[in-house]
Amino acid sequence: MSAQLLDGLSVDLTPAHRRSAWREFVRSPFAMTAVAWILLIILLGAAAAFLPLVEWGWLPNPLAQDLLDVGALPSATHWLGTDMLGRDVLSRLIFGGGSAIAGVLLCVAIATILGTVLGLLAGYFGGVVDAVGSAVAEVLQTLPGIIVMLLAVAIFGTDLYVGMAALGILLSAGVFRIVRSSAAIVARELYVAAATVSGLRSLAILTRHVLPNVLRPTIVQASLTATLALLLQAGLSFLGQGPPPPSPQWGSMVREASEAIYRFPWLMVPTGAAIILTALAFNALGDALVDTTSIRPRPRRRRVGARVITPVCVEPAAAGAALQVDGLRIASDAGKELVRGVSFALHPGRTLGLVGESGSGKTLTALAALGLLPDGVQVTGGTIRIDGRQVRTDDTAIWQDLRGTTVAYVSQEPMVGLDPSSTVGVLLTEPLRRHRSLSRKQARAEALRLLEKVGIADPPSVVRRYPFQLSGGMAQRVAIAIALAGHPRVLVADEPTTALDVTVQAEILELLRSLQREYEMAILMVTHNFGVVADICDDVVVMQAGELVERGDVRDLFARPQHSYTRSLLAAVPDAWPEQVREQPCGAELLRIDDLHVSFGQGLRRPRFVALDGVSLDVRAGETVGLVGESGSGKTTIGRAVLGLVPAARGTITFDGEDITHATPRMRRQLSTELQVVFQDPYSSLDPRLTVGQILEEPLRAHGIYRGERARQRVRELLDEVRLPSDAINRRPVEFSGGQRQRIAIARALAMSPRLIVCDEALSALDLSTQARVVEILREIQRETGVAYLFIGHDLSVVRNLSDRVVVLYRGKVMETGDPETIGRNPQHPYTQRLLQAAPVPDPHEQALRREIWLSQRMMDHGGPSI
Amino acid sequence: MIRLVIRRLLLGIPLVLIVATVAFFLVQLTPGSPAAAVLGTQATPEAVARFEASLGLDRPILEQYAEYMGQLLTLNLGESWLTRESVSSLLASRLPVTVSLATLATIVAMVIGILIGTVAAVRGGVLDRILTAVSGFGLALPNFWLASILVLVFSLELGWFPATGYVDFARNPAAWALHLVLPVTTLAVAMVASFARQTRTGMLEQLSSDYVRTLVGAGTSRTSVIWRHTLRNAAGPVVNTAGLLFVGVLGGAVIIEQVFALPGIGRVIVQSASTRDLPVLLGAVVVSAIVVLAVNILVDVIVALLNPRARTS
């Protein structure tokens, strides 16, 4: 389940942290039985190998033949019977088991240690190490294990341990591959980048951050390797190439049993069982480890029709309502109530905005209107009426009919929302043929027509493309076209423009408006952006923590908000932020970027993608410089270049007079006390395995200035500065909300009292009210410590309301620089003007006027839609 | 697509050469020579020396290596030390048996495994647990043990299938099939579990993707969503697994051919290992590397066909 959707629930569905994970492991019967079995075999085998058990009479001699008692079934004297030469089976199994497990452990140890160390280095450092390691692994993986072991036998003889060592080297290739790919993924995580910027050395990062996070797949692979080694070794001795008889080996015992299978079929059972149970034990161990450390819940039996819905007809059917929801209640399977009695009506030709922050239940409400609630939540009360007819949750057949024809859905992320292995044409013709019973040819023609209708420039070419070949705006248009295929009465749009650039957003909103006019469609729009609400919505419903707190006409809502929550939300909008009082003037120049060029892409043949094409800007001490741009503008790249995370091709970066463009790792570590970062994603910028205290202490320990009690004192100070309680020290990031995590990230950045902090879209992933709170904290910190900010963002109003100076970026070049006032009132560059015009303001009257201006400007520029 | 195949071939040929080189030098580590096996333990030192000279074993190692690699490039794998037979022709006659065994087993296991994995992922609940447990059991079964049990039940007791031997497809397709049923089943059992698990994991991931919600929201039927869209997206890693598992199947074939007396490369490998007939063993290693390479290229092609992103880049 995507984390965004169930943000408020993320703690519910995921097992918390390591402590309880081990408890779960210990409680799992499979895991404990497996461990017990393996320990038993090891103990018995070791005892048999090192203690004179035969002399003591505890075990019959495994080599002693008794030709008078061959093939006996289990009895008191022979617990597992005797074999074809009268030898005691149990004793032979125990002696054989000792060497079997010893060999397996040797093989697994070699494979795991070799594979893990090399895999870590290859995955983290890449480059030559990776190329060589992967090549060697590929060679090794071309050879079947048994052939290598036979080769070893041919060369070195039937020594068990030599063979297992050779196998260990061979199987290390498998471990290498797994560890390498896991390490490569972890190496790209933001918390590793943060650790680098904090000044940690590579070795420290590898052992503290990378290794613990690749431990899980490594352990799983080790258990698989153990099973494989056991079966291969048994197979080898089955072939007669293991240690020669009469030494008891499990594999050769199976062969002897199979040769005598007609006379003594029972013998196959204990010989096979020994191998099978041990192999199962290794597997069960691996499985248990996967389950306890996995964050994916087991798939529940998909419930069709949950608990009984008590139809509570609070209001009579609103005349002509396309969609009517009454007293809707939604709860998780665990019983937690997520939506508590929401009611609203949606009429054709009108747009209803469902507004709220994360955890408000707005998305769940919208999905319920489609019968599309995810696993783990269900409707527990209330009614849903579509075109006057009540539809119950368990009416799967009816929902199937309604979806696509009467109600349609557009998701938030256009790229992820389309099947990656179907062409646009297939994605369109499928619903067309199903809902409108068109022939293949008719459907194809209609698909082209639909694409044109949603404003796509070259339908015949686009129809052949795959989703990954489309831009964000185009993909969303395609998604809308798909939704329109069945001529729906109600369109449920779940934050359809949140993932798009502001200029693209304006186009998509205009498209929705024109389609609504043409089809008399009702639109249910889920959003958290009040500008969008002001632009497109006719009615608004505000939700907080599952409850409906306010409902009404959009103009009334903005002009006279009734509920305190609505008022606080409106006050949290960037345009409403209080102006920063500047007590001291900004100091001397601290950071200077001159004609910076950065490009990506490898090889001499492939054209390099130019991210930055000659950018110059500067930041003075104590100042906040805001960098704004859309996707592809290069704004993130500037931040990363300053921090040394991407190399500069040309140009210079100067910090406090010193040229840091090509700083050595040692210089970077020293710089990390002055130059810090807060990343965008509060979920991946904190290592989930560490406690908050450990995370905050890390930069302190990397520089060695704060130690012991002083370090702990400093951690408490930092938490205080970001207004988090000091008991956070022993808790892990997963226990905190997005806004709190971002505050932890800010605290980490402040640890060594830096002079400049790069805020790389630090507010973009936060709710409105959380944004306002974090901004307050950032401002307070600036007031107290005089730190400078290089604030990178995509939302012009956020950047303008936060910065002393604004820099506008487009396609790697600076378009305009200036103070927020001028940029807002009198932008010089046409791109800035376009940005301003496209951004919706949270005021319906004003927004309507701006829209007219935007439309006429657009007509003048392109004569129509542009993306 | 052709570019993909050519690129993989160009990368794969050095791989085979490296395998051959490593195997060659490993073999040089062997103490002694097959003189004892061929001439017997009573042979005089002069007889041994003559024998070794006749095989060219007294020449400097690098010279032997150069000759070996040169011959390799013309697909000449030398002669057996024991029978003086051409290794290439020996292996060529045996190759079809092993390849058909391994390929059939992989295909059968893949089809059944994908079915089981999909059902387990989609239905969830108790069925999921049962299927996972049963297929996990399959992973733990030693194939040689299972083979004996199957022979006992289906050959000796029920008489449905022959216990040993092999019939050429060209000669008698029905007999060919009958002789392969038990061996293929034995090999497939272990692989079904791997395919089932991989499919299940992949399907679970896909089913919680956003595009599935979009498809369902557009009114696409459940069957279509699962079998037409999700499976196609989840299939890539599963097919990749097939490539990796094939190596294991080849190894498994070595053992299975012993049990069922199939005249494949596996039996040759075991024989030459115990008689220290190194040219044959070496040749078999090289041939198996080539087969694995060919299968990997095929797998890459199939994955590219399934994944449009790989195709167009």
Coordinates of C-alpha atoms in Angstrom, one line a residue, chain A residues 13-469:
Chain A
L13 CA 0.2 -1.7 9.2
T14 CA 3.9 -2.0 9.6
P15 CA 5.6 -3.8 12.4
A16 CA 7.4 -1.1 14.4
H17 CA 11.0 -1.9 14.9
R18 CA 13.7 -4.3 15.7
R19 CA 12.9 -5.1 19.3
S20 CA 9.4 -6.4 18.5
A21 CA 10.7 -8.0 15.3
W22 CA 12.9 -10.4 17.3
R23 CA 10.0 -11.0 19.7
E24 CA 7.9 -12.0 16.7
F25 CA 10.7 -14.3 15.5
V26 CA 11.0 -16.0 18.8
R27 CA 7.2 -16.5 18.9
S28 CA 7.0 -18.0 15.4
P29 CA 6.8 -21.8 15.8
F30 CA 8.4 -22.5 12.4
A31 CA 11.4 -20.4 13.2
M32 CA 12.0 -21.9 16.6
T33 CA 11.5 -25.5 15.4
A34 CA 14.0 -24.9 12.6
V35 CA 16.6 -23.4 14.9
A36 CA 16.1 -26.3 17.4
W37 CA 16.5 -28.9 14.7
I38 CA 19.7 -27.5 13.3
L39 CA 21.2 -27.1 16.8
L40 CA 20.3 -30.6 17.5
I41 CA 22.1 -32.0 14.5
I42 CA 25.1 -29.8 15.2
L43 CA 25.2 -30.9 18.8
L44 CA 24.8 -34.6 18.1
G45 CA 27.3 -34.5 15.2
A46 CA 29.9 -32.6 17.3
A47 CA 29.4 -35.0 20.1
A48 CA 29.7 -38.0 17.8
A49 CA 32.9 -36.5 16.3
F50 CA 34.7 -35.5 19.4
L51 CA 33.4 -37.7 22.2
P52 CA 33.8 -41.5 22.3
L53 CA 30.1 -42.1 22.3
V54 CA 30.5 -45.5 20.9
E55 CA 32.8 -46.6 23.6
W56 CA 30.5 -45.2 26.2
G57 CA 27.7 -47.4 24.8
W58 CA 25.5 -44.3 24.0
L59 CA 25.5 -45.0 20.3
P60 CA 25.8 -48.3 18.4
N61 CA 28.9 -48.5 16.2
P62 CA 27.9 -47.1 12.8
L63 CA 30.2 -49.4 11.1
A64 CA 29.3 -52.6 12.9
Q65 CA 27.5 -55.0 10.6
D66 CA 25.0 -57.5 11.8
L67 CA 24.1 -59.8 8.9
L68 CA 21.5 -61.6 10.9
D69 CA 19.4 -58.4 11.3
V70 CA 19.4 -56.7 7.9
G71 CA 16.7 -54.3 6.9
A72 CA 15.0 -54.3 10.3
L73 CA 12.2 -51.8 10.9
P74 CA 12.4 -49.5 13.9
S75 CA 12.6 -51.2 17.3
A76 CA 13.8 -50.6 20.8
T77 CA 17.4 -51.5 20.0
H78 CA 17.5 -49.8 16.7
W79 CA 15.4 -46.7 16.8
L80 CA 15.4 -46.2 13.1
G81 CA 16.0 -49.8 12.1
T82 CA 19.0 -51.3 10.3
D83 CA 20.3 -51.0 6.8
M84 CA 21.1 -53.7 4.2
L85 CA 24.2 -54.7 6.1
G86 CA 22.6 -54.7 9.5
R87 CA 24.2 -51.4 10.6
D88 CA 22.2 -49.1 12.9
V89 CA 20.6 -46.3 10.8
L90 CA 20.2 -43.7 13.5
S91 CA 23.8 -43.9 14.5
R92 CA 24.9 -43.6 10.9
L93 CA 22.7 -40.6 10.4
I94 CA 24.1 -38.9 13.4
F95 CA 27.7 -39.4 12.4
G96 CA 27.0 -38.5 8.8
G97 CA 25.0 -35.4 10.0
G98 CA 28.0 -34.0 11.8
S99 CA 30.2 -33.9 8.7
A100 CA 27.2 -32.8 6.6
I101 CA 26.5 -29.7 8.7
A102 CA 30.2 -29.0 9.2
G103 CA 30.7 -28.9 5.4
V104 CA 27.6 -26.8 4.9
L105 CA 28.7 -24.3 7.5
L106 CA 32.1 -24.0 5.9
C107 CA 30.6 -23.4 2.5
V108 CA 28.1 -20.9 3.7
A109 CA 30.7 -19.0 5.7
I110 CA 33.0 -18.7 2.7
A111 CA 30.2 -17.8 0.4
T112 CA 28.7 -15.2 2.7
I113 CA 31.8 -13.5 3.9
L114 CA 33.4 -13.3 0.4
G115 CA 30.2 -12.3 -1.3
T116 CA 29.1 -9.7 1.3
V117 CA 32.4 -7.9 1.5
L118 CA 32.9 -7.7 -2.2
G119 CA 29.3 -7.0 -2.9
L120 CA 29.3 -4.0 -0.4
L121 CA 32.4 -2.5 -2.1
A122 CA 31.1 -3.1 -5.6
G123 CA 27.6 -1.7 -4.8
Y124 CA 28.7 1.3 -2.9
F125 CA 31.8 2.4 -4.9
G126 CA 30.7 1.2 -8.3
G127 CA 33.3 1.8 -11.0
V128 CA 36.1 -0.6 -11.5
V129 CA 35.5 -2.7 -8.4
D130 CA 31.9 -3.2 -9.6
A131 CA 32.8 -4.0 -13.2
V132 CA 35.5 -6.6 -12.2
G133 CA 33.4 -8.1 -9.5
S134 CA 30.3 -8.5 -11.7
A135 CA 32.3 -10.0 -14.5
V136 CA 33.8 -12.6 -12.1
A137 CA 30.4 -13.3 -10.6
E138 CA 29.0 -13.9 -14.1
V139 CA 31.7 -16.3 -14.9
L140 CA 31.2 -18.2 -11.7
Q141 CA 27.4 -18.3 -12.2
T142 CA 27.8 -20.0 -15.6
L143 CA 29.0 -23.2 -13.9
P144 CA 26.7 -25.7 -12.3
G145 CA 27.7 -26.4 -8.7
I146 CA 27.9 -30.1 -9.1
I147 CA 30.2 -29.9 -12.1
V148 CA 32.6 -27.7 -10.1
M149 CA 32.5 -30.1 -7.2
L150 CA 33.2 -33.0 -9.6
L151 CA 36.1 -31.0 -11.0
A152 CA 37.4 -30.5 -7.4
V153 CA 37.0 -34.2 -6.8
A154 CA 39.0 -35.0 -10.0
I155 CA 41.7 -32.6 -9.0
F156 CA 41.9 -32.9 -5.2
G157 CA 40.3 -36.1 -4.4
T158 CA 37.2 -36.8 -2.4
D159 CA 38.1 -34.6 0.6
L160 CA 34.8 -33.2 1.9
Y161 CA 36.1 -29.9 3.1
V162 CA 38.0 -29.0 -0.1
G163 CA 34.9 -29.7 -2.1
M164 CA 32.8 -27.5 0.1
A165 CA 35.3 -24.7 0.1
A166 CA 35.3 -24.8 -3.7
L167 CA 31.5 -24.7 -3.7
G168 CA 31.7 -21.8 -1.2
I169 CA 33.7 -19.8 -3.7
L170 CA 31.3 -20.6 -6.5
L171 CA 28.2 -19.8 -4.5
S172 CA 29.7 -16.5 -3.3
A173 CA 28.8 -15.2 -6.7
G174 CA 25.1 -15.5 -5.8
V175 CA 25.6 -13.7 -2.5
F176 CA 27.7 -11.0 -4.3
R177 CA 24.9 -10.3 -6.7
I178 CA 22.3 -9.8 -4.1
V179 CA 24.4 -7.8 -1.8
R180 CA 25.7 -5.6 -4.6
S181 CA 22.3 -4.7 -5.9
S182 CA 21.0 -4.0 -2.3
A183 CA 24.1 -1.9 -1.5
A184 CA 23.7 0.0 -4.7
I185 CA 20.1 0.9 -3.8
V186 CA 21.0 1.9 -0.2
A187 CA 23.9 3.9 -1.5
R188 CA 21.4 6.1 -3.4
E189 CA 19.2 6.7 -0.3
L190 CA 19.1 10.2 1.0
Y191 CA 20.2 9.2 4.5
V192 CA 23.5 8.0 3.0
A193 CA 23.9 11.4 1.1
A194 CA 23.1 13.1 4.4
A195 CA 25.8 11.1 6.2
T196 CA 28.3 12.0 3.5
V197 CA 27.4 15.7 4.0
S198 CA 27.6 15.3 7.7
G199 CA 31.3 14.5 7.3
L200 CA 31.4 10.7 7.7
R201 CA 34.2 8.7 6.1
S202 CA 33.3 6.0 3.5
L203 CA 34.2 3.1 5.8
A204 CA 32.0 4.5 8.6
I205 CA 29.1 4.9 6.2
L206 CA 29.5 1.4 4.9
T207 CA 29.5 -0.2 8.4
R208 CA 27.0 2.1 10.0
H209 CA 24.4 2.6 7.2
V210 CA 24.9 0.3 4.3
L211 CA 25.7 -3.0 6.0
P212 CA 22.9 -3.1 8.5
N213 CA 20.4 -2.2 5.7
V214 CA 21.6 -5.0 3.4
L215 CA 21.7 -7.5 6.2
R216 CA 18.3 -8.9 5.6
P217 CA 18.7 -10.0 1.9
T218 CA 22.2 -11.3 2.9
I219 CA 20.8 -13.5 5.6
V220 CA 18.1 -14.8 3.3
Q221 CA 20.6 -15.6 0.7
A222 CA 22.8 -17.4 3.3
S223 CA 19.9 -19.7 4.2
L224 CA 19.3 -20.4 0.6
T225 CA 23.0 -21.1 0.1
A226 CA 22.9 -23.5 3.0
T227 CA 20.0 -25.5 1.5
L228 CA 21.8 -25.6 -1.8
A229 CA 25.1 -26.7 -0.3
L230 CA 23.4 -29.5 1.7
L231 CA 21.6 -30.9 -1.3
L232 CA 24.7 -30.6 -3.6
Q233 CA 26.9 -32.3 -1.0
A234 CA 24.4 -35.1 -0.6
G235 CA 24.1 -35.4 -4.4
L236 CA 27.8 -35.7 -4.7
S237 CA 28.1 -38.5 -2.2
F238 CA 25.0 -40.1 -3.9
L239 CA 27.1 -40.2 -7.0
G240 CA 29.8 -42.0 -5.1
Q241 CA 32.2 -39.0 -5.4
G242 CA 32.0 -38.0 -1.7
P243 CA 34.1 -39.4 1.1
P244 CA 34.3 -43.1 0.4
P245 CA 32.4 -45.8 2.3
P246 CA 32.1 -47.1 4.8
S247 CA 32.2 -43.6 6.2
P248 CA 28.5 -42.8 6.6
Q249 CA 27.4 -39.9 4.4
W250 CA 23.7 -38.9 4.0
G251 CA 23.9 -38.9 0.2
S252 CA 25.5 -42.4 -0.1
M253 CA 23.1 -43.7 2.4
V254 CA 20.3 -42.7 0.1
R255 CA 22.0 -44.4 -2.8
E256 CA 22.4 -47.6 -0.8
A257 CA 18.8 -47.3 0.2
S258 CA 17.6 -46.8 -3.4
E259 CA 19.6 -49.8 -4.6
A260 CA 17.8 -51.9 -2.0
I261 CA 14.5 -50.2 -2.5
Y262 CA 12.6 -53.2 -3.6
R263 CA 13.7 -55.3 -0.6
F264 CA 13.8 -52.7 2.1
P265 CA 11.6 -49.7 1.1
W266 CA 11.6 -48.3 4.7
L267 CA 15.2 -47.3 4.4
M268 CA 14.3 -44.5 2.0
V269 CA 12.4 -42.8 4.7
P270 CA 15.0 -42.0 7.4
T271 CA 17.7 -41.3 4.9
G272 CA 15.5 -39.0 2.9
A273 CA 13.9 -37.4 6.0
A274 CA 17.3 -36.4 7.4
I275 CA 18.1 -34.4 4.4
I276 CA 14.7 -33.1 3.8
L277 CA 14.1 -31.9 7.3
T278 CA 17.4 -30.2 7.5
A279 CA 16.9 -28.5 4.2
L280 CA 13.4 -27.4 5.3
A281 CA 14.9 -26.1 8.5
F282 CA 17.3 -23.9 6.6
N283 CA 14.5 -22.7 4.4
A284 CA 12.2 -22.0 7.3
L285 CA 14.9 -20.0 9.0
G286 CA 15.3 -17.8 5.9
D287 CA 11.5 -17.4 5.5
A288 CA 11.1 -16.4 9.1
L289 CA 13.8 -13.8 8.8
V290 CA 12.1 -12.4 5.7
D291 CA 8.7 -12.2 7.4
T292 CA 9.9 -10.5 10.6
T293 CA 11.9 -7.8 8.9
S294 CA 9.6 -7.3 5.9
I295 CA 7.4 -4.2 5.8
R296 CA 4.9 -5.8 3.5
P297 CA 1.8 -7.2 5.2
R298 CA 0.7 -10.7 4.2
P299 CA -1.9 -10.7 1.5
R300 CA -5.3 -11.0 3.1
R301 CA -8.0 -12.9 1.4
R302 CA -9.5 -10.1 -0.7
R303 CA -12.7 -9.4 1.1
V304 CA -15.7 -9.0 -1.2
G305 CA -18.4 -7.3 0.9
A306 CA -17.4 -6.5 4.4
R307 CA -19.4 -6.1 7.5
V308 CA -23.0 -5.2 7.2
I309 CA -23.7 -1.6 6.2
T310 CA -26.5 -0.1 8.1
P311 CA -28.2 2.2 5.6
V312 CA -28.6 5.5 7.5
C313 CA -30.7 7.7 5.3
V314 CA -30.0 10.9 7.0
E315 CA -31.0 13.1 4.1
P316 CA -33.5 12.3 1.4
A317 CA -31.9 11.7 -2.0
A318 CA -30.9 15.2 -3.2
A319 CA -32.7 15.7 -6.4
G320 CA -30.6 15.1 -9.5
A321 CA -27.4 14.5 -7.5
A322 CA -24.9 12.5 -9.6
L323 CA -23.2 11.3 -6.5
Q324 CA -24.5 11.4 -3.0
V325 CA -22.7 10.3 0.1
D326 CA -24.5 10.1 3.5
G327 CA -23.0 9.4 6.8
L328 CA -20.0 7.5 5.3
R329 CA -17.9 5.7 7.8
I330 CA -14.7 3.9 6.9
A331 CA -12.5 1.9 9.3
S332 CA -9.4 -0.2 9.0
D333 CA -9.6 -3.9 9.6
A334 CA -8.0 -3.4 13.0
G335 CA -11.0 -1.3 14.0
K336 CA -9.5 2.2 13.7
E337 CA -12.0 4.7 12.4
L338 CA -10.7 6.7 9.5
V339 CA -13.7 8.4 8.1
R340 CA -16.5 9.4 10.6
G341 CA -19.8 10.2 9.0
V342 CA -19.2 12.3 5.9
S343 CA -22.1 13.6 3.8
F344 CA -22.2 15.6 0.7
A345 CA -23.9 15.8 -2.7
L346 CA -22.4 16.3 -6.1
H347 CA -24.4 17.6 -9.0
P348 CA -23.8 17.3 -12.7
G349 CA -21.7 20.1 -14.2
R350 CA -20.3 21.1 -10.8
T351 CA -17.0 20.5 -9.1
L352 CA -16.7 19.6 -5.5
G353 CA -13.4 20.0 -3.8
L354 CA -12.5 17.5 -1.0
V355 CA -9.9 19.4 1.0
G356 CA -7.8 18.3 3.9
E357 CA -4.3 17.4 5.1
S358 CA -2.8 13.9 5.2
G359 CA -4.7 11.6 7.4
S360 CA -7.9 13.6 6.9
G361 CA -9.6 10.7 5.1
K362 CA -10.2 12.7 1.9
T363 CA -8.6 10.1 -0.4
L364 CA -10.4 7.2 1.2
T365 CA -13.7 9.0 0.9
A366 CA -13.1 9.6 -2.8
L367 CA -12.1 6.0 -3.4
A368 CA -15.2 4.8 -1.6
A369 CA -17.2 6.6 -4.2
L370 CA -15.6 4.3 -6.7
G371 CA -15.9 1.1 -4.7
L372 CA -12.1 1.1 -4.8
L373 CA -11.1 1.0 -1.2
P374 CA -7.7 -0.7 -0.7
D375 CA -7.1 -3.9 1.3
G376 CA -7.2 -3.4 4.9
V377 CA -10.0 -0.7 5.0
Q378 CA -13.7 -1.0 4.5
V379 CA -16.9 0.9 4.6
T380 CA -18.6 0.4 8.0
G381 CA -21.5 2.7 7.7
G382 CA -23.4 5.2 5.6
T383 CA -24.7 5.0 2.0
I384 CA -23.4 5.9 -1.4
R385 CA -25.8 6.8 -4.1
I386 CA -24.9 7.1 -7.7
D387 CA -27.5 8.8 -9.9
G388 CA -30.0 8.2 -7.1
R389 CA -29.4 4.5 -6.8
Q390 CA -27.8 3.2 -3.7
V391 CA -24.7 1.0 -4.2
R392 CA -23.5 -1.3 -1.5
T393 CA -19.8 -2.2 -1.0
D394 CA -20.4 -5.8 -1.7
D395 CA -22.2 -5.2 -5.0
T396 CA -19.0 -6.0 -6.9
A397 CA -20.8 -6.7 -10.1
I398 CA -22.6 -3.4 -10.0
W399 CA -19.4 -1.5 -9.2
Q400 CA -17.7 -3.2 -12.1
D401 CA -20.5 -2.0 -14.4
L402 CA -20.4 1.5 -13.0
R403 CA -16.7 2.0 -13.1
G404 CA -15.6 3.5 -16.4
T405 CA -19.2 4.2 -17.5
T406 CA -20.8 6.2 -14.8
V407 CA -17.9 6.9 -12.4
A408 CA -14.4 7.3 -13.6
Y409 CA -11.0 7.8 -11.9
V410 CA -7.9 9.9 -12.5
S411 CA -5.0 9.2 -10.1
Q412 CA -2.4 11.5 -8.7
E413 CA 0.8 10.3 -10.4
P414 CA 0.3 10.0 -14.1
M415 CA 3.5 8.1 -14.8
V416 CA 2.8 5.4 -12.2
G417 CA -0.9 5.3 -12.9
L418 CA -0.6 3.8 -16.4
D419 CA 0.3 0.2 -17.2
P420 CA 3.9 0.4 -18.3
S421 CA 3.8 -2.5 -20.7
S422 CA 0.7 -1.4 -22.7
T423 CA 0.8 1.3 -25.4
V424 CA -1.4 4.3 -25.1
G425 CA -3.5 2.8 -27.9
V426 CA -4.2 -0.4 -26.0
L427 CA -5.0 1.5 -22.8
L428 CA -7.6 3.5 -24.7
T429 CA -9.1 0.9 -26.9
E430 CA -9.6 -1.6 -24.1
P431 CA -12.2 0.5 -22.2
L432 CA -13.7 1.8 -25.4
R433 CA -14.4 -1.6 -26.7
R434 CA -15.7 -2.8 -23.4
H435 CA -18.0 0.2 -22.5
R436 CA -19.2 1.2 -25.9
S437 CA -19.1 -2.1 -27.7
L438 CA -17.0 -0.7 -30.6
S439 CA -15.2 -2.8 -33.1
R440 CA -11.4 -2.7 -33.2
K441 CA -11.4 -0.3 -36.0
Q442 CA -14.0 2.0 -34.5
A443 CA -12.2 1.9 -31.2
R444 CA -8.9 3.0 -32.8
A445 CA -10.6 5.9 -34.5
E446 CA -12.3 6.9 -31.3
A447 CA -9.1 6.7 -29.4
L448 CA -7.5 9.2 -31.8
R449 CA -10.4 11.4 -31.4
L450 CA -10.3 11.3 -27.6
L451 CA -6.6 12.1 -27.6
E452 CA -7.3 15.1 -29.7
K453 CA -10.0 16.2 -27.4
V454 CA -7.7 16.1 -24.4
G455 CA -5.3 18.4 -26.2
I456 CA -2.6 16.1 -27.4
A457 CA -0.8 17.5 -30.4
D458 CA 0.0 14.4 -32.5
P459 CA -2.4 11.6 -31.7
P460 CA -1.2 9.0 -34.3
S461 CA 2.3 9.2 -32.9
V462 CA 1.3 9.2 -29.2
V463 CA -1.0 6.3 -29.6
R464 CA 1.9 4.0 -30.3
R465 CA 4.0 5.2 -27.4
Y466 CA 4.4 3.6 -24.0
P467 CA 3.7 5.5 -20.8
F468 CA 7.4 6.0 -20.0
Q469 CA 7.8 7.8 -23.3

